[in-house]
Coordinates of C-alpha atoms in Angstrom, one line a residue:
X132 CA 91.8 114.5 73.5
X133 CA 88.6 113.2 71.8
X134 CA 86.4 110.6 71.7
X135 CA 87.9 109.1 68.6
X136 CA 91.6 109.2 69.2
X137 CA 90.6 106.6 71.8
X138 CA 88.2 104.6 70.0
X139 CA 90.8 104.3 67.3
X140 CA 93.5 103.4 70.1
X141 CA 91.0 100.9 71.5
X142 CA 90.4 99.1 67.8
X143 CA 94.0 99.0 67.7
X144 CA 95.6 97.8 70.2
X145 CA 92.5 94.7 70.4
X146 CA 94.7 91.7 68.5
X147 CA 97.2 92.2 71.1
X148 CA 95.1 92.3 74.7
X149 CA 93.2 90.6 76.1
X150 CA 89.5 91.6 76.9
X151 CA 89.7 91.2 80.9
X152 CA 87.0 90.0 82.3
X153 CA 84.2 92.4 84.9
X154 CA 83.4 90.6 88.4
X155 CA 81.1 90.9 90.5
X156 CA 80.9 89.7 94.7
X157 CA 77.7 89.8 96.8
X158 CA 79.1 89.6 99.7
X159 CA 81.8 92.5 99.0
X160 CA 78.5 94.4 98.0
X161 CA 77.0 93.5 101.3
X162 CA 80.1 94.6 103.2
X163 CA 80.7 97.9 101.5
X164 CA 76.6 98.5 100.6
X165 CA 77.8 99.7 97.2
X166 CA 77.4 97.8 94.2
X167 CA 80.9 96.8 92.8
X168 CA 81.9 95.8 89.1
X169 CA 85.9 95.0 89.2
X170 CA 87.6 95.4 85.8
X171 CA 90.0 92.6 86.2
X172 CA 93.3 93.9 84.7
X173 CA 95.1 91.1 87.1
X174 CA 94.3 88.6 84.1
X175 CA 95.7 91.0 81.3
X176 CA 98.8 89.6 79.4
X177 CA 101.7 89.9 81.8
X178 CA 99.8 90.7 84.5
X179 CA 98.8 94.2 84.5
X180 CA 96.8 96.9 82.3
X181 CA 100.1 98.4 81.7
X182 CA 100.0 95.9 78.4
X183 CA 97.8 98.3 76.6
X184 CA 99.6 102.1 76.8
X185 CA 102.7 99.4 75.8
X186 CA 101.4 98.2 72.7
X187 CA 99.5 101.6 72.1
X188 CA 102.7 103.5 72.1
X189 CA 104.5 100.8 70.1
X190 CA 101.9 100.5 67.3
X191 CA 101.9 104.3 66.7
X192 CA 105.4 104.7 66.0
X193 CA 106.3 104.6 62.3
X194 CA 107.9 101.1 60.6
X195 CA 111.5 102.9 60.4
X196 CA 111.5 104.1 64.3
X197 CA 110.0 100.5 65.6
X198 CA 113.2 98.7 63.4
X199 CA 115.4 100.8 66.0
X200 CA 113.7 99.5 69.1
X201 CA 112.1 101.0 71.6
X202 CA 113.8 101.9 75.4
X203 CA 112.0 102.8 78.8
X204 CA 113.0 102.7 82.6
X205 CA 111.3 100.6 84.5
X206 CA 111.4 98.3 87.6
X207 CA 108.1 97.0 87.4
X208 CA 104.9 96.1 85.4
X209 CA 105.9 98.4 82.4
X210 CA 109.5 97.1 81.7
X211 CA 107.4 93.5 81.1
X212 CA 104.7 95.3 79.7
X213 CA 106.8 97.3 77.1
X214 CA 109.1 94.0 76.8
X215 CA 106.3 91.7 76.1
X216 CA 104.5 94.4 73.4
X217 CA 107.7 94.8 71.3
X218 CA 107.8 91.2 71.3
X219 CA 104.7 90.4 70.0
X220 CA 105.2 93.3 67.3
X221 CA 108.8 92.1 66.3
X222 CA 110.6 95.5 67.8
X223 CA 113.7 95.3 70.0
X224 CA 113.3 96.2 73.8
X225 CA 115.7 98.2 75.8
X226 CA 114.8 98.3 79.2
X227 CA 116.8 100.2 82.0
X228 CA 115.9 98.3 85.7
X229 CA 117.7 99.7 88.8
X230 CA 120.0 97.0 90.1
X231 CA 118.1 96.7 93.5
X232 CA 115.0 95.7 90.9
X233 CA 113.8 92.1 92.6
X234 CA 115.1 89.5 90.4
X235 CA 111.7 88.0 89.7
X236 CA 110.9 91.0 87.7
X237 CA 114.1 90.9 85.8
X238 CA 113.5 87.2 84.8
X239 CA 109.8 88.5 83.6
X240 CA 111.4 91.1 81.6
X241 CA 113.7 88.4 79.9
X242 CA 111.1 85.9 79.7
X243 CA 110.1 88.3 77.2
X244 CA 113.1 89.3 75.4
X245 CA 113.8 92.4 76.7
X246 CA 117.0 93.6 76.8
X247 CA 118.2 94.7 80.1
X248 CA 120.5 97.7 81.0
X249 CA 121.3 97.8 84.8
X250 CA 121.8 101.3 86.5
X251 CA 122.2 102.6 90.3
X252 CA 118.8 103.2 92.0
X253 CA 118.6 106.8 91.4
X254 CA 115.8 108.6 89.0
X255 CA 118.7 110.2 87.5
X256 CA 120.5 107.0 86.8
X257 CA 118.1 105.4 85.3
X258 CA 117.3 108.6 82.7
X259 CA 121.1 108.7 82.2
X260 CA 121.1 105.3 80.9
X261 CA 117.9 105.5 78.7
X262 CA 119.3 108.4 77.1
X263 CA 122.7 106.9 76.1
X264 CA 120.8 103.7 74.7
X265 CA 118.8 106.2 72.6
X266 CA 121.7 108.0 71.4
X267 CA 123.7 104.7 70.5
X268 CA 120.9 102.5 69.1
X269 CA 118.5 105.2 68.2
X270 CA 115.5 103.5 69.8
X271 CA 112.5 105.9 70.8
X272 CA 112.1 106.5 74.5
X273 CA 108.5 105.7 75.8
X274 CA 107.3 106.7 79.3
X275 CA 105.3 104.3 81.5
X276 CA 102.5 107.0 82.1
X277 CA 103.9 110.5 81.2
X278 CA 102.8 110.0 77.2
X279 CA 99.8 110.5 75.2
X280 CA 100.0 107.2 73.4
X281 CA 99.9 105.2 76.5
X282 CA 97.2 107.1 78.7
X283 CA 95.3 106.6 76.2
X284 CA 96.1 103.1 75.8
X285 CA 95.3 102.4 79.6
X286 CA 92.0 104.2 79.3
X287 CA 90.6 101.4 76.7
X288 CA 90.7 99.4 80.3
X289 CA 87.6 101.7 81.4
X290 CA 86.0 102.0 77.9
X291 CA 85.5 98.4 77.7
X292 CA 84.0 98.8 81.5
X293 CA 81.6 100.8 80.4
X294 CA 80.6 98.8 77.7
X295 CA 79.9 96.2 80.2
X296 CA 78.4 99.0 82.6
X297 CA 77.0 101.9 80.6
X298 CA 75.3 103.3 84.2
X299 CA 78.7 103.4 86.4
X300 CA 78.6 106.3 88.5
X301 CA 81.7 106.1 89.1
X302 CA 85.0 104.8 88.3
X303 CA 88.1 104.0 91.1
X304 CA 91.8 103.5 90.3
X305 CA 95.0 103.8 91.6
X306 CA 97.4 107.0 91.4
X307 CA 100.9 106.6 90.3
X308 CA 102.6 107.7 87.7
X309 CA 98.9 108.8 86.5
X310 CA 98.7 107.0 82.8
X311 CA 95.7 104.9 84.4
X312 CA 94.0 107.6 85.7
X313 CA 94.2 109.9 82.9
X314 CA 93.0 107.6 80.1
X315 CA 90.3 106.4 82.6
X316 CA 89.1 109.4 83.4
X317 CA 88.9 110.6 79.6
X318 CA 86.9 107.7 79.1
X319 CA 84.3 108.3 81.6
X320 CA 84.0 111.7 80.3
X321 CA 83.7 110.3 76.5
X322 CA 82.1 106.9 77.2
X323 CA 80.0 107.6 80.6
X324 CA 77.0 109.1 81.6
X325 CA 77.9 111.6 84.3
X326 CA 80.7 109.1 85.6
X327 CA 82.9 110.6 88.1
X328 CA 86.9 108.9 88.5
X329 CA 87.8 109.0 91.6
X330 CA 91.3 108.0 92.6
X331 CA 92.9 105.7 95.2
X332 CA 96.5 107.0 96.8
X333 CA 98.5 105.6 99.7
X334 CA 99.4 108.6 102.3
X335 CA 102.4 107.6 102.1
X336 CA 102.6 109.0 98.6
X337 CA 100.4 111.4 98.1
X338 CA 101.9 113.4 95.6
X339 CA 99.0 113.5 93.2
X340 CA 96.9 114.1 96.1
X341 CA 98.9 117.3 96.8
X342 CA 99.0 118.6 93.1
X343 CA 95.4 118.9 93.4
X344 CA 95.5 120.8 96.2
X345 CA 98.3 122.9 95.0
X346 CA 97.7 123.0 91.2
X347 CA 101.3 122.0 90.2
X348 CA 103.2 119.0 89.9
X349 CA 104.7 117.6 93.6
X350 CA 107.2 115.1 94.7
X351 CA 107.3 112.6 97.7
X352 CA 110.4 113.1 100.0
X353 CA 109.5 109.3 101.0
X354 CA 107.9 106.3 99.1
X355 CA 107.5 103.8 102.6
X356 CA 104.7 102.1 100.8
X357 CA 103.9 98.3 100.1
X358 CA 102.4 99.6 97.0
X359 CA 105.5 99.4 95.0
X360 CA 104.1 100.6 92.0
X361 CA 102.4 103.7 93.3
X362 CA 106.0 105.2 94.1
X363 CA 106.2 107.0 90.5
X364 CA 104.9 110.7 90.3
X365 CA 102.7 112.7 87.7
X366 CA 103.8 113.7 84.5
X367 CA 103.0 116.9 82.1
X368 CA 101.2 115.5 79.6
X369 CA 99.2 113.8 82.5
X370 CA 98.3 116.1 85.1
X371 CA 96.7 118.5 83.2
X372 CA 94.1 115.6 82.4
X373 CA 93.7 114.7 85.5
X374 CA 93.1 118.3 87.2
X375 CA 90.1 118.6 84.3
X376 CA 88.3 115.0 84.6
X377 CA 88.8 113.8 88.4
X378 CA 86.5 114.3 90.9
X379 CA 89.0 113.6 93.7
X380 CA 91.4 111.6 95.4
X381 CA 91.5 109.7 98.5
X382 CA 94.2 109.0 100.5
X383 CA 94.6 105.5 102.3
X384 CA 97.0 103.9 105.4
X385 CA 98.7 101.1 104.8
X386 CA 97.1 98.9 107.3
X387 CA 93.9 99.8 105.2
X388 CA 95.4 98.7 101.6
X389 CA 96.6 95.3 103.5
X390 CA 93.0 94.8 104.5
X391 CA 91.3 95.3 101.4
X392 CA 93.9 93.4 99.6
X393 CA 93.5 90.4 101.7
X394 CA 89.5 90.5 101.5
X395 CA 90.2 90.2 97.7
X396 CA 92.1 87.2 98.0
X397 CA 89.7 85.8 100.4
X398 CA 86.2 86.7 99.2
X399 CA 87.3 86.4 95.7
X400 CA 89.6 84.2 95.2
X401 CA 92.0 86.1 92.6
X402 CA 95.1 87.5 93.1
X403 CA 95.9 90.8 93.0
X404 CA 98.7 93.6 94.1
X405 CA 99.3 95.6 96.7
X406 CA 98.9 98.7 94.1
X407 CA 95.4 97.4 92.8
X408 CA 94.1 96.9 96.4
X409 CA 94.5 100.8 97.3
X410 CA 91.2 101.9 95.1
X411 CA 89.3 99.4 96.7
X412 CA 90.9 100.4 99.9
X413 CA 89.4 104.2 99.3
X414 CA 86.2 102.9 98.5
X415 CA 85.5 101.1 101.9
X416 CA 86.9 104.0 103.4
X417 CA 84.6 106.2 102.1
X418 CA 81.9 104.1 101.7
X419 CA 79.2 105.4 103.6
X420 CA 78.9 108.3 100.9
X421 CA 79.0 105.5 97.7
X422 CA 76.2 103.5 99.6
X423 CA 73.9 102.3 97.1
X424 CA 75.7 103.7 94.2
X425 CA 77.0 101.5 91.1
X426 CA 80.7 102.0 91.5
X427 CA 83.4 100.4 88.8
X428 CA 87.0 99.3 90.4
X429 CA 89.8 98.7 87.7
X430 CA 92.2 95.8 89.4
X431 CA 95.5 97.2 88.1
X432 CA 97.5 93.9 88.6
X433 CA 98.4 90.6 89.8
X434 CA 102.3 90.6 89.9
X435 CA 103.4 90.1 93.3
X436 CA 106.1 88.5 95.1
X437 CA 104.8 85.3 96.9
X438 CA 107.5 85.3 99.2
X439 CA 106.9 88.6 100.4
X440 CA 102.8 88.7 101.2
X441 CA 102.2 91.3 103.2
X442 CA 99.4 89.2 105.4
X443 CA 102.4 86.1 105.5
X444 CA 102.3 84.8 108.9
X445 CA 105.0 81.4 108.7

């Protein structure tokens, strides 16, 4: 993918994003002796950078498939994401949520009009349904992370870093589903000079971690993780991306992704996710072989459920 397929997805996805601010914390550069610059996709429009691949893959559909909707599955920030992008662009929303899906999220999703189709919570469920909403209403299906559209929406998230921060040397994010990783990394190889992507990964999950290693595509037997939305696994269109333009990924306990998410809250006063904590987590990790280097974080999100922090103590 070249340079400018994403600076065309970047100038048009702009009216409907927000340009997230890039913050900065002495003391969290004092505690991990790198210098930090945190892309704050927390305070993107519904939460998460997930907004951007959603309105990227909407906008790039023609008139006649967007007045048939569009349909994903989804328990988490994409089904607002996607929800909250058709919206804005007048398209009809068909999102598939497992029935176990908190109910917080499900009010999100119809805060934004979305239309909700409840399936067991099985991968296979939820496909089942999105097909038979595709075949009934003819809407287009749209993957969270497994499509071109939307990787390279999520990597305007790092372009616009590194128009903050042309001399990052490197770029951390999380590993999920791998749409943030992917455009990320092509944007450090298009916009960067010499910047390396590094991602963040609970052990828990380390499936991208393992398809490294391996050079194909693996699955997690388990997803015990408090970050929820790292559960998903890589895609086709994806992972060969990824393979080409990351440096590495680094695994993290939970115990360490608790910490760092709970120094964020403390030291900086914003909220973010247990997801968006785990690249931060890798960093101070690892961060005797960053010291001194210029190092950009992307904060994925900052939807979490307030009655279930994972540093509660009442």
């Amino acid at each position: 993918m070249n340079k400018r397929a994403l600076e065309d997805c970047h100038n048009r996805i702009k009216n409907y994003i927000h340009r997230t601010p890039v913050l900065t914390s002495t003391l969290l550069n004092e505690i991990s002796g790198v210098r930090l610059f945190f892309k704050c996709e927390n305070f993107q429009r519904m939460g998460a950078f997930k907004m951007r691949g959603a309105a990227s893959a909407i906008l790039q559909l023609p008139k006649e498939q967007q007045s048939k909707g569009v349909v994903t599955h989804s328990s988490g920030n994409f089904a607002q994401a996607l929800s909250l992008a058709a919206k804005n662009l007048g398209v009809k929303a068909y999102i598939v949520m497992p029935s176990t899906a908190p109910q917080v999220k499900k009010d999100a999703v119809k805060g934004y009009d979305g239309e909700i189709i409840e399936c067991p919570p099985t991968l296979e469920a939820r496909e089942q349904a999105a097909a038979l909403i595709q075949k009934e209403k003819g809407a287009t299906f749209l993957h969270p992370s497994n499509d071109m559209d939307v990787i390279l929406g999520q990597g305007t998230a790092a372009i616009e870093l590194l128009e903050d921060h042309p001399d990052l040397e490197y770029i951390f994010t999380p590993v999920g589903g791998g749409g943030l990783i992917a455009g990320s990394a092509l944007a450090a190889h298009h916009f960067g000079n010499d910047c390396k992507v590094i991602g963040g990964e609970p052990f828990a999950v380390d499936d991208a971690y393992r398809s490294l290693q391996s050079g194909k595509i693996e699955t997690n037997t388990t997803t015990n993780t408090i970050a929820d939305g790292l559960k998903t696994q890589l895609g086709d269109v994806n992972f060969p991306i990824i393979q080409k333009h990351v440096s590495e990924i680094i695994r993290v306990e939970e115990d360490e992704i608790i910490a760092a998410m709970r120094l964020i809250w403390e030291r900086m006063k914003i909220i973010i996710e247990p997801s968006c904590a785990v690249p931060f987590a890798a960093l101070l990790k690892e961060k005797n072989r960053f010291k001194g280097k210029k190092v950009g974080i992307i904060f994925s999100g900052g939807n979490v459920d307030l009655d279930n922090l994972p540093f509660r103590t009442i």
